[in-house]
Coordinates of C-alpha atoms in Angstrom, one line a residue:
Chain G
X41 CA 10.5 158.8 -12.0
X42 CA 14.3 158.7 -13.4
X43 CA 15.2 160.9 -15.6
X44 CA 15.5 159.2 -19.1
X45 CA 18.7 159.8 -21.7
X46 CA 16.9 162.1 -24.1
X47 CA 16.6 164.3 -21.1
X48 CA 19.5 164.5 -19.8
X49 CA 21.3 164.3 -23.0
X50 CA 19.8 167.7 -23.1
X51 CA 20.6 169.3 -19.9
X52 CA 24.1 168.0 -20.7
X53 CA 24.5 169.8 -24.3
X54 CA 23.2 173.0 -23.1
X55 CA 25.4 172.4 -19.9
X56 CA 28.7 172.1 -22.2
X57 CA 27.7 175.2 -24.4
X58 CA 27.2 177.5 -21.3
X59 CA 30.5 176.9 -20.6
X60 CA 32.7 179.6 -21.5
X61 CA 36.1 178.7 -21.1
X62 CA 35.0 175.9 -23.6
X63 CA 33.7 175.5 -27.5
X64 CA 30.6 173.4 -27.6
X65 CA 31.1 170.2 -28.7
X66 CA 29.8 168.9 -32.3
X67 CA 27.8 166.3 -30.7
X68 CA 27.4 163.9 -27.2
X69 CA 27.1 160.0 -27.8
X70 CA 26.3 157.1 -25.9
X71 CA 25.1 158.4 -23.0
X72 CA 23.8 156.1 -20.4
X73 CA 23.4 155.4 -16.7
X74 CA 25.1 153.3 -15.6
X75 CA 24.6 151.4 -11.9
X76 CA 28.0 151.8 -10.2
X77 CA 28.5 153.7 -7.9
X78 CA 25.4 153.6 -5.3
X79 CA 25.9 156.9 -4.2
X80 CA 25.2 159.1 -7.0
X81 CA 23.6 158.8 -10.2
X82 CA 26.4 158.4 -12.9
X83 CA 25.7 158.8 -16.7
X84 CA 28.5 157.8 -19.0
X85 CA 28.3 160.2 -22.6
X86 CA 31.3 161.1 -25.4
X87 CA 31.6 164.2 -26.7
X88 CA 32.5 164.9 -30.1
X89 CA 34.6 168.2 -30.2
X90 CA 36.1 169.9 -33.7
X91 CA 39.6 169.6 -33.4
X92 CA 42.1 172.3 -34.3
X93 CA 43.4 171.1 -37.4
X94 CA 40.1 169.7 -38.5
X95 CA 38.0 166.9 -38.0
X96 CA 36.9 166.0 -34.4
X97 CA 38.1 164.4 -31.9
X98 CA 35.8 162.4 -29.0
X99 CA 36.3 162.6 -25.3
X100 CA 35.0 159.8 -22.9
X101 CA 33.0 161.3 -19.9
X102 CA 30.9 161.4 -17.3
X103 CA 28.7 163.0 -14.8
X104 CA 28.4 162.5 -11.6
X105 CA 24.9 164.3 -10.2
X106 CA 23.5 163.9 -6.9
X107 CA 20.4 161.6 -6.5
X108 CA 16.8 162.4 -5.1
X109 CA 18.3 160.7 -1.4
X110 CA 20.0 157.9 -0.4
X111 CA 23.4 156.5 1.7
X112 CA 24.6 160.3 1.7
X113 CA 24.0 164.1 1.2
X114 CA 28.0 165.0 0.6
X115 CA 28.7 168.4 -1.8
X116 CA 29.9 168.3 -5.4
X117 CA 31.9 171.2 -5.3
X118 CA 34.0 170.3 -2.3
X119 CA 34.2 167.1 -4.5
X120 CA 35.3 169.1 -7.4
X121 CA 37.8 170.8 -5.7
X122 CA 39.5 167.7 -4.2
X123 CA 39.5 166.5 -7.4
X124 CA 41.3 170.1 -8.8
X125 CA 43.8 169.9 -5.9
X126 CA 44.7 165.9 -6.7
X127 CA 45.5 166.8 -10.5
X128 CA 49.2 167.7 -10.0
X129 CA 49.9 165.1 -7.6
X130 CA 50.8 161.0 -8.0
X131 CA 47.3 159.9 -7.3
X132 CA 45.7 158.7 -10.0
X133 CA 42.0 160.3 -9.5
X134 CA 39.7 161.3 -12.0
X135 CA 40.4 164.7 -14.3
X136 CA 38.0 167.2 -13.2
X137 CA 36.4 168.8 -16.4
X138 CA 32.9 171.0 -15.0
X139 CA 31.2 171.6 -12.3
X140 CA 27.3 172.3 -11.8
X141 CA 27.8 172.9 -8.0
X142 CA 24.1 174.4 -7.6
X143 CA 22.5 171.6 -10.3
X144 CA 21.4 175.0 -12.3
X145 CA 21.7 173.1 -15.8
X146 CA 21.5 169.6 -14.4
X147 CA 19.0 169.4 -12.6
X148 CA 20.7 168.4 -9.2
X149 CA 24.6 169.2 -7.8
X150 CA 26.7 167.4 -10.3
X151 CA 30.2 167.6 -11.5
X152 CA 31.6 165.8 -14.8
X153 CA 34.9 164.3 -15.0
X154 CA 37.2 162.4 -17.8
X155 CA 36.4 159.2 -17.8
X156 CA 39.5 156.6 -17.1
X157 CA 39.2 153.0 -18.9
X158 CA 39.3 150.2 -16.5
X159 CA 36.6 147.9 -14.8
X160 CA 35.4 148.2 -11.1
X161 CA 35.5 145.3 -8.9
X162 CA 34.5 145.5 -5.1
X163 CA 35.7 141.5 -4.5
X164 CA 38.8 141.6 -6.2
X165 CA 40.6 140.6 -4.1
X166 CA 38.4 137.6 -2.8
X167 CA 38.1 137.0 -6.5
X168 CA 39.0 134.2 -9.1
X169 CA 42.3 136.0 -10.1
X170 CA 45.5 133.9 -9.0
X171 CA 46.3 133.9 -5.7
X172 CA 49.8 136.2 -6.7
X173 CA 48.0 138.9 -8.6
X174 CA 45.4 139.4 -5.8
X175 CA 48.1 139.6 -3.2
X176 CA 49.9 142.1 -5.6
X177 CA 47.1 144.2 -6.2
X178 CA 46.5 144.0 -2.6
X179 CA 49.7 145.8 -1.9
X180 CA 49.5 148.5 -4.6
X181 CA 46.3 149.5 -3.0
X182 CA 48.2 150.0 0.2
X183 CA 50.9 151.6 -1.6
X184 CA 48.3 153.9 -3.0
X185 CA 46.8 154.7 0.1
X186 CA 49.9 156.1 1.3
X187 CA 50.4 157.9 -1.8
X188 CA 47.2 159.7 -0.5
X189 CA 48.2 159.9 2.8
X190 CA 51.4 161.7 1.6
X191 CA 50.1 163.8 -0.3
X192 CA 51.2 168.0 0.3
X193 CA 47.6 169.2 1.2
X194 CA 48.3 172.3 1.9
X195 CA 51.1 172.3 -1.2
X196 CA 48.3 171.5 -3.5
X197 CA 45.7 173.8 -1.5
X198 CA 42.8 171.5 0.3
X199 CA 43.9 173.7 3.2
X200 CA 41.6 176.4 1.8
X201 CA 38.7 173.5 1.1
X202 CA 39.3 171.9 4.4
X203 CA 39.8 172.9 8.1
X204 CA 42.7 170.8 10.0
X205 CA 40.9 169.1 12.5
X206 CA 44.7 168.6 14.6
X207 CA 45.1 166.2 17.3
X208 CA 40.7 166.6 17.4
X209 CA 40.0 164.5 14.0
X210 CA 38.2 161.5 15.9
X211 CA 36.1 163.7 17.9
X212 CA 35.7 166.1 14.8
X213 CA 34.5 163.0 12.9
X214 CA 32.4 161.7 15.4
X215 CA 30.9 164.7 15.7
X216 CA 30.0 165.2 12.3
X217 CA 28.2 161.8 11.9
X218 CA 26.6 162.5 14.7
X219 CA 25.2 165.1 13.5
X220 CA 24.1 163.8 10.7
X221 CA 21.9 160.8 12.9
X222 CA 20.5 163.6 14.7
X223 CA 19.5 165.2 11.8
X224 CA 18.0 161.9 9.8
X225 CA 17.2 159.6 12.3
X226 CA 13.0 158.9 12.3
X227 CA 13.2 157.0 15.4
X228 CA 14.9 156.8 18.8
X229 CA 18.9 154.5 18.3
X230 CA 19.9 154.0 21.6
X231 CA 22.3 151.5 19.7
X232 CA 24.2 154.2 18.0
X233 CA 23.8 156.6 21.1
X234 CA 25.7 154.0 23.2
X235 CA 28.0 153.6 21.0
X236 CA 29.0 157.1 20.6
X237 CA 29.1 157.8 24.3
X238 CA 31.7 155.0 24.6
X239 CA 33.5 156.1 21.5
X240 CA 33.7 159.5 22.6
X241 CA 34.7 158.6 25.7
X242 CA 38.1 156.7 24.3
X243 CA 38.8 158.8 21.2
X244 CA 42.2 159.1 20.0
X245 CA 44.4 161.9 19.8
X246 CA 45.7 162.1 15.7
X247 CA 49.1 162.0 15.5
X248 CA 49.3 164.2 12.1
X249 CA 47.1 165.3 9.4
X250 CA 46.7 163.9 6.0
X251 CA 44.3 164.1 3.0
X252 CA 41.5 161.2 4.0
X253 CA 40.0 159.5 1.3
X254 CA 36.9 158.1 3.8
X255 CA 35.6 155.3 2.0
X256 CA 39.1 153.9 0.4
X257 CA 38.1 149.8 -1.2
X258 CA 38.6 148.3 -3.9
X259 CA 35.1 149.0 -5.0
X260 CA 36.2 152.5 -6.1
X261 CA 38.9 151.8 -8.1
X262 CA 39.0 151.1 -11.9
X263 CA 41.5 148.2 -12.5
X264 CA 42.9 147.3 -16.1
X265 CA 45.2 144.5 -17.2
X266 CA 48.6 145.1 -18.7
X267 CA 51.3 142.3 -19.2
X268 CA 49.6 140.6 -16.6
X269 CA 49.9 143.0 -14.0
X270 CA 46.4 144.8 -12.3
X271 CA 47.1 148.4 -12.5
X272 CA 44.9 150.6 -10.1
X273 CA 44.0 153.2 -13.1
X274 CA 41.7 155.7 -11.1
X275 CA 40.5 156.0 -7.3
X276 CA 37.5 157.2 -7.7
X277 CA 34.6 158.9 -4.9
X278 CA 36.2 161.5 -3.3
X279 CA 32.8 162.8 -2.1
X280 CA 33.8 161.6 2.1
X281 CA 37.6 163.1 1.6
X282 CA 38.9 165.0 4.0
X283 CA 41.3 166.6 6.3
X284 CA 42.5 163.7 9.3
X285 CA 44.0 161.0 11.2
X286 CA 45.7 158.7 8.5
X287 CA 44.4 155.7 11.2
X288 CA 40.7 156.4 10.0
X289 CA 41.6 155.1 6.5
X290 CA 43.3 152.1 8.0
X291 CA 40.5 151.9 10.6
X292 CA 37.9 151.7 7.9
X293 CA 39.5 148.7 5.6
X294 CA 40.4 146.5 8.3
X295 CA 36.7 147.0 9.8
X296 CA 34.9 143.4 10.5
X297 CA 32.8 144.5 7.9
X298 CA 34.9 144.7 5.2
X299 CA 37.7 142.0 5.6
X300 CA 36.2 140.2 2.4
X301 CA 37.1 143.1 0.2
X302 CA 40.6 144.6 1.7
X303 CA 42.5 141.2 3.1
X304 CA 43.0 137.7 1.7
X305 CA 43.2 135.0 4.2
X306 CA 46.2 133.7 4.7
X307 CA 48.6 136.1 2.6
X308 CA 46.9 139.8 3.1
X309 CA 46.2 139.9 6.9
X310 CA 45.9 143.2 9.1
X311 CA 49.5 142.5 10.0
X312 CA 51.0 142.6 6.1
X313 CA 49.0 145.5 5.6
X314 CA 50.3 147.4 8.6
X315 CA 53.7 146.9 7.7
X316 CA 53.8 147.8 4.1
X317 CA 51.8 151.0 5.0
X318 CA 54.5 151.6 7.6
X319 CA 57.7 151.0 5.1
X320 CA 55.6 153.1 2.5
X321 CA 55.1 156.2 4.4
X322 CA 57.7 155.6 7.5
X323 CA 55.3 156.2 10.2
X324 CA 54.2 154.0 12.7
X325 CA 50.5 152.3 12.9
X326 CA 48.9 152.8 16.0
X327 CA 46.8 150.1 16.6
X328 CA 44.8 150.7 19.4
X329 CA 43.8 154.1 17.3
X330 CA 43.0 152.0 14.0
X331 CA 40.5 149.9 17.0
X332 CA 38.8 152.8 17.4
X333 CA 38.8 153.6 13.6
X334 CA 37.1 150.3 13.2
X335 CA 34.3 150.9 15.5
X336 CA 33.7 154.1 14.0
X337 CA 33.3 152.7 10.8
X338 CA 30.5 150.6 11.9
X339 CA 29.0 153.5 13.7
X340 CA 29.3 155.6 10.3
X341 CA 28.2 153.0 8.5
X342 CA 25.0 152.4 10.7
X343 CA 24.8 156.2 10.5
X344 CA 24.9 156.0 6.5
X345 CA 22.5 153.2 6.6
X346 CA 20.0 155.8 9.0
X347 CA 20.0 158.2 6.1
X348 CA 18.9 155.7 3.7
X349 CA 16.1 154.8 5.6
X350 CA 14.8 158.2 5.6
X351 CA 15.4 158.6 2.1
X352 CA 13.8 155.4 1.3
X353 CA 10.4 156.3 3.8
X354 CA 10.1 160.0 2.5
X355 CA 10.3 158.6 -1.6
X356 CA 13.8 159.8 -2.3
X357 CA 15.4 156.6 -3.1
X358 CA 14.4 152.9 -4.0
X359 CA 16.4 150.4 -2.2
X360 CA 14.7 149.7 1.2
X361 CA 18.1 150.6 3.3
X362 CA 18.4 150.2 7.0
X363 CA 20.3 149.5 10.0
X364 CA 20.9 146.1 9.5
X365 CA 21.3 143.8 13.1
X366 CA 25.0 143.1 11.4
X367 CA 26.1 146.7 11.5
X368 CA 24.5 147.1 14.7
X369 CA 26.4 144.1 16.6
X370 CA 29.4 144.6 15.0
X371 CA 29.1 147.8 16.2
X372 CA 28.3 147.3 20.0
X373 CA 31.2 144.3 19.7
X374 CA 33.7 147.1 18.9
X375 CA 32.8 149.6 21.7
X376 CA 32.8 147.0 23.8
X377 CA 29.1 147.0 24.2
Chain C
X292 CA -10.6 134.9 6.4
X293 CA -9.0 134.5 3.5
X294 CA -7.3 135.7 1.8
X295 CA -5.3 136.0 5.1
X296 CA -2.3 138.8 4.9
X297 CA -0.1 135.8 4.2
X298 CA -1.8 134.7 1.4
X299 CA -2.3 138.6 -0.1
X300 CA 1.5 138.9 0.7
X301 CA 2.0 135.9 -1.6
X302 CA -0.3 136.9 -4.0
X303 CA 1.5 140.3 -4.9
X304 CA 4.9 138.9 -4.6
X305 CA 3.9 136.0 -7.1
X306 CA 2.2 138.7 -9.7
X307 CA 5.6 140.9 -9.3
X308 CA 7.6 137.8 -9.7
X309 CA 5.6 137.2 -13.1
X310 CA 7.0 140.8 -14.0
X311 CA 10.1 139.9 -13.6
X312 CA 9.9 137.2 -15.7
X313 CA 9.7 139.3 -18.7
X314 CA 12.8 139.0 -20.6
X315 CA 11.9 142.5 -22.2
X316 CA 12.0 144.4 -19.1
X317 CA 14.6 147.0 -18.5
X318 CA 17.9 146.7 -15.7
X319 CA 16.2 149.9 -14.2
X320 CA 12.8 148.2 -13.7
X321 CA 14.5 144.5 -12.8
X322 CA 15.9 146.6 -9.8
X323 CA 12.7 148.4 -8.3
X324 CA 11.0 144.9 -8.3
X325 CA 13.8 143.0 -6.4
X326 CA 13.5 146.0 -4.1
X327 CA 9.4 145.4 -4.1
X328 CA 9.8 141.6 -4.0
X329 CA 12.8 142.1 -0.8
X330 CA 10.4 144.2 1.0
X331 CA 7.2 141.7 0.5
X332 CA 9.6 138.4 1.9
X333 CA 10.1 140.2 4.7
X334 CA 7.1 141.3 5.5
X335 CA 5.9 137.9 4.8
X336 CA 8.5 136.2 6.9
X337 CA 7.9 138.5 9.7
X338 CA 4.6 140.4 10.3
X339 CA 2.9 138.0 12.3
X340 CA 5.5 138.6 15.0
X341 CA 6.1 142.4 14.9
X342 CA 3.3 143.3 18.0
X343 CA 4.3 140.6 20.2
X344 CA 7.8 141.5 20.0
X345 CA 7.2 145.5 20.4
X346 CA 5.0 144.2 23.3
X347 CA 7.7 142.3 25.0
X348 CA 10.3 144.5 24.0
X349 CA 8.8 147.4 26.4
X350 CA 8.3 145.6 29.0
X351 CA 12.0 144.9 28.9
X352 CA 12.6 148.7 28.2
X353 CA 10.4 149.8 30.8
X354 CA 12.2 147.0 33.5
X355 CA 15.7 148.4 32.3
X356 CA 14.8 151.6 32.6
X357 CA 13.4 151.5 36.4
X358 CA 16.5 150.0 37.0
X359 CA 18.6 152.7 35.5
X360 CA 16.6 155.6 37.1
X361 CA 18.5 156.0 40.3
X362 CA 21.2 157.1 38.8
X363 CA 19.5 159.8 36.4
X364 CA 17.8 163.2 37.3
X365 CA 14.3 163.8 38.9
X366 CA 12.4 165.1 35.7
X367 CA 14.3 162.0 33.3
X368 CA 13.7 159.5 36.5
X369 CA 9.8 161.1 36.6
X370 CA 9.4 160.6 32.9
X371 CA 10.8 156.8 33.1
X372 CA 8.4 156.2 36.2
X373 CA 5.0 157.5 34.2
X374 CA 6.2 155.7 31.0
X375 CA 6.9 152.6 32.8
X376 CA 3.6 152.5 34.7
X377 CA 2.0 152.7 30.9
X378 CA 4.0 150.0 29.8
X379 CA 1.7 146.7 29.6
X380 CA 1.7 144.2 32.0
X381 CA 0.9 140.7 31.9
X382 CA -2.2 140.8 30.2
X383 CA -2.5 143.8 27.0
X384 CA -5.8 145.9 26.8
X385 CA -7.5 145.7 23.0
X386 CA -5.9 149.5 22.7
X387 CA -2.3 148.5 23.7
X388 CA -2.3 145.8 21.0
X389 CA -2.8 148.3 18.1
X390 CA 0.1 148.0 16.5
X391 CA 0.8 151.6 15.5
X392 CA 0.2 152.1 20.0
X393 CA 3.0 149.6 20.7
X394 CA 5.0 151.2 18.1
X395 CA 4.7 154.1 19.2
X396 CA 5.2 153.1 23.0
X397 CA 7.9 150.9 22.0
X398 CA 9.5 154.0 20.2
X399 CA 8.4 156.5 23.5
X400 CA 10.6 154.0 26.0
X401 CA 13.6 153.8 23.6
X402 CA 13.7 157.1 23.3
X403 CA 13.9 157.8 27.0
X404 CA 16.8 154.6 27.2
X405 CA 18.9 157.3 24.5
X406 CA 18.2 159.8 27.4
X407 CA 19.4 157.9 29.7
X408 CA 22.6 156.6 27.5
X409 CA 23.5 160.7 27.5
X410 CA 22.7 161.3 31.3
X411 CA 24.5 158.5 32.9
X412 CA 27.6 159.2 35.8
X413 CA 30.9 158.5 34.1
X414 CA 31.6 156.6 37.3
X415 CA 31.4 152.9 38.2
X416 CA 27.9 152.7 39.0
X417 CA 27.6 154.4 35.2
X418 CA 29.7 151.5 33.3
X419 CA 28.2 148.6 34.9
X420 CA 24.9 150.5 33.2
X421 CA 25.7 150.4 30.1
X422 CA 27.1 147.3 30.2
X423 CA 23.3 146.4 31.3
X424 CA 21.9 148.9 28.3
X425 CA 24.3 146.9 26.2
X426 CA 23.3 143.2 26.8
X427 CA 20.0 144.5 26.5
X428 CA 20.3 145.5 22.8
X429 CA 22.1 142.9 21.7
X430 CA 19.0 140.8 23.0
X431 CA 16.4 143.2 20.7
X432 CA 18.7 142.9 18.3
X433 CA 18.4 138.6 18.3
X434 CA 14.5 139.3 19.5
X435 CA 13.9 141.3 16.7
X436 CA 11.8 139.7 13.7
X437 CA 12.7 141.9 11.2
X438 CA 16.1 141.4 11.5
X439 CA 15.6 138.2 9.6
X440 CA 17.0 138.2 6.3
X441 CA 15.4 136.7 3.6
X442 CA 17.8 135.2 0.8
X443 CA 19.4 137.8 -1.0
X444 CA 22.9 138.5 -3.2
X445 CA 25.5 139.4 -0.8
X446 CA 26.6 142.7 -0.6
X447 CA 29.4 145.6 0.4
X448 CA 28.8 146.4 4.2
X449 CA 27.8 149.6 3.5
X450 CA 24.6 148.6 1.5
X451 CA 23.8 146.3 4.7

């Protein structure tokens, strides 16, 4: 059964006064969970600190704690220092505040973070907005993704978090997620076993190494109005980020799968995408690498889809996930299959 | 024999469908009974068609995989003869129509295809199988019952 907000409100307060680099705050208010993001459980709260020169001041937050099971097992504190190591650089991710990296006083693995305003929309894009904000959004959200891709990751230290996969990243990936089927799978998946033997078998060599976000839509941003113009406030999710090919990115929002919420028919093809990402970070796209980027991303998406099956079968989570056909043929259409 | 599974599938989706219909139920408790009510559609679209399906599906397996044997190694090409020789034929004994036996055949055959998938010669001979292993999943995949999706809200991929 969930945990309910009196309980939590509790973990939380005692969390916040353990801290000792911190005073403990007057107060939390309106805590709640809320359903956004699938991944973890997220509960919004305030807290009501004293402030220096009297009174009190409130600060909007929220926690982000690991569930039961689900899509993926990923590790708040690797999370938590992404997050650290973005704070000083242009990309607008959220501030960092504690971590609970063992779940100790939470329960589970959870971090909290400063809460940005804004509103999350996966089908922006695809939305009711006029035709020229979407297509303006659509290329600040490239533009951001280069911001990412440029960042100085060793500058801001992720090398210490991370290992520099090198001209390996596809077969590092590939590995990795493989891994993870083995490890999840309840039944024989000779679909995702073919496909990995052919993708190993054509992997790409990266051509540099940049900070990968690994699940980069729309759907993880927080958008707000001003003067008519959608700014991309916060980027949120960082819990698939890592060190890679900057074509894994591109590979994943130009996937079949996910055309509806990175393109706009028309005005936002693969084409304008790839050529604002190139005059944004002055490197070239490599296409046949971003193919094999988009097969993986079906193949990591079936694999994500594997794990929620077994969470869903062994209790850990509620929604009846599974390798759906879709995944499946989109997959064996992009290895060729 | 009433009530058939049909009409007991029905019968709890209707009573969970009532529960949903209280406008004093909570978002949280909205959500678990879409997830009930999903999993109940397709069980009701579908059941009737799971165990002949598995059925035919091995016997496709098992065909496949005696094709695929002369390129594999003696124990993997031994283990695909003895599972293939258990693999129903034309007619199904009472036993091999147990649903939780085909499953478990059905799951015993696929899992020597993976085998196979990871033994194969990078060669020629070794492409034109897998081409064959491919066209051969995309047909489960079509075959499949339980691939049909009941109406539901569309979704990000990810969520399927």
């Amino acid at each position: 059964m969930a945990e309910d907000v009196e309980q939590i409100s509790e973990r939380i307060v005692a969390f916040l006064a353990a801290q000792p680099d911190t005073p403990a705050p007057r107060r939390i208010e309106a805590v709640q969970r809320i359903g956004v993001g699938r991944s973890r459980e997220n509960w919004l709260f305030d807290a009501v600190w004293p402030s220096p020169a009297g009174g009190e001041h409130t600060e909007p937050l929220i926690v982000r704690r690991d569930p039961p099971g689900g899509l993926l097992e990923t590790d708040r504190a690797t999370e938590f220092a992404v997050l650290e190591a973005l704070v000083p650089t242009a990309v607008p991710a959220p501030l960092p505040r504690w971590l609970d990296a063992a779940g100790a006083h939470l329960g589970r693995p959870s971090l909290i973070m400063r809460r940005a305003p804004g509103d999350c929309d996966y089908f922006v894009l695809s939305g009711p907005l006029p035709l020229e904000r979407r297509s303006a959004l659509a290329g600040r959200f490239c533009d951001l993704l280069a911001t990412i891709h440029l960042v100085d990751w060793r500058g801001c230290g992720l090398d210490r978090t991370f290992t520099d996969p090198g001209p390996e990243a596809a077969v590092r990936e590939l590995d990795a997620w493989e891994a993870v089927l083995r490890r999840d799978r309840l039944e024989p998946t000779p679909e995702l076993d073919l496909a990995a033997r052919r993708l190993r078998a054509d992997a790409p060599a990266s051509s540099r190494t940049v900070l990968v976000h690994g699940d980069f839509k729309p759907g993880n941003a927080l958008l707000e109005a001003r003067d008519g113009t959608d700014d991309i406030v916060a980027l949120l999710d960082w819990e698939l980020a890592h060190l890679g090919d900057p074509m894994e990115d591109l590979g994943w929002i130009t996937q079949p799968l996910r055309t509806r919420e990175h393109l706009i028919p028309g005005v936002w093809e693969r084409e304008d995408l790839f050529a604002r990402y190139e005059a944004a970070t002055g490197w070239e796209v490599d296409l046949d690498a971003v193919r094999w980027w988009n097969a993986f991303a079906s193949f990591k998406t079936a694999v994500m889809q594997t794990s929620g099956l077994r969470s869903f079968v062994e209790g850990r989570c509620d929604e009846p996930y599974r390798p759906t056909a879709t995944v499946l043929r989109t997959l064996l259409d992009a290895v060729g299959a | 024999m009433h009530p058939t599974v049909d009409e007991q599938l029905q019968g709890a989706r209707r009573l969970l469908d009532l529960v949903a219909a209280d406008p004093g139920l909570g978002a949280g408790s909205a959500a678990l009974l879409a997830d009930a009510g999903r999993l109940l559609r397709r069980l009701e679209g579908t059941w009737a068609e799971i165990l002949p399906f598995l059925v035919a599906d091995s016997r496709a397996t098992a065909a496949l995989l005696v094709d695929l044997a002369p390129l594999l190694d003696g124990e993997l090409a031994t283990a695909i003869a003895d599972a293939a020789a258990r693999t129903a034929g034309g007619s199904a004994t009472l036993h091999e129509l147990q649903i939780a036996v085909a499953a478990a055949h059905n799951d015993e055959l696929r899992g020597l295809l993976s085998d196979a998938i990871a033994s194969l010669p990078d060669d020629e001979a070794g492409r034109r199988a897998t081409a064959a292993i491919g066209a051969h999943l995309r047909r489960r995949l079509d075959a499949d019952p339980t691939n049909a999706r009941p109406g539901r809200p569309a979704r990000p991929a990810h969520e399927g």
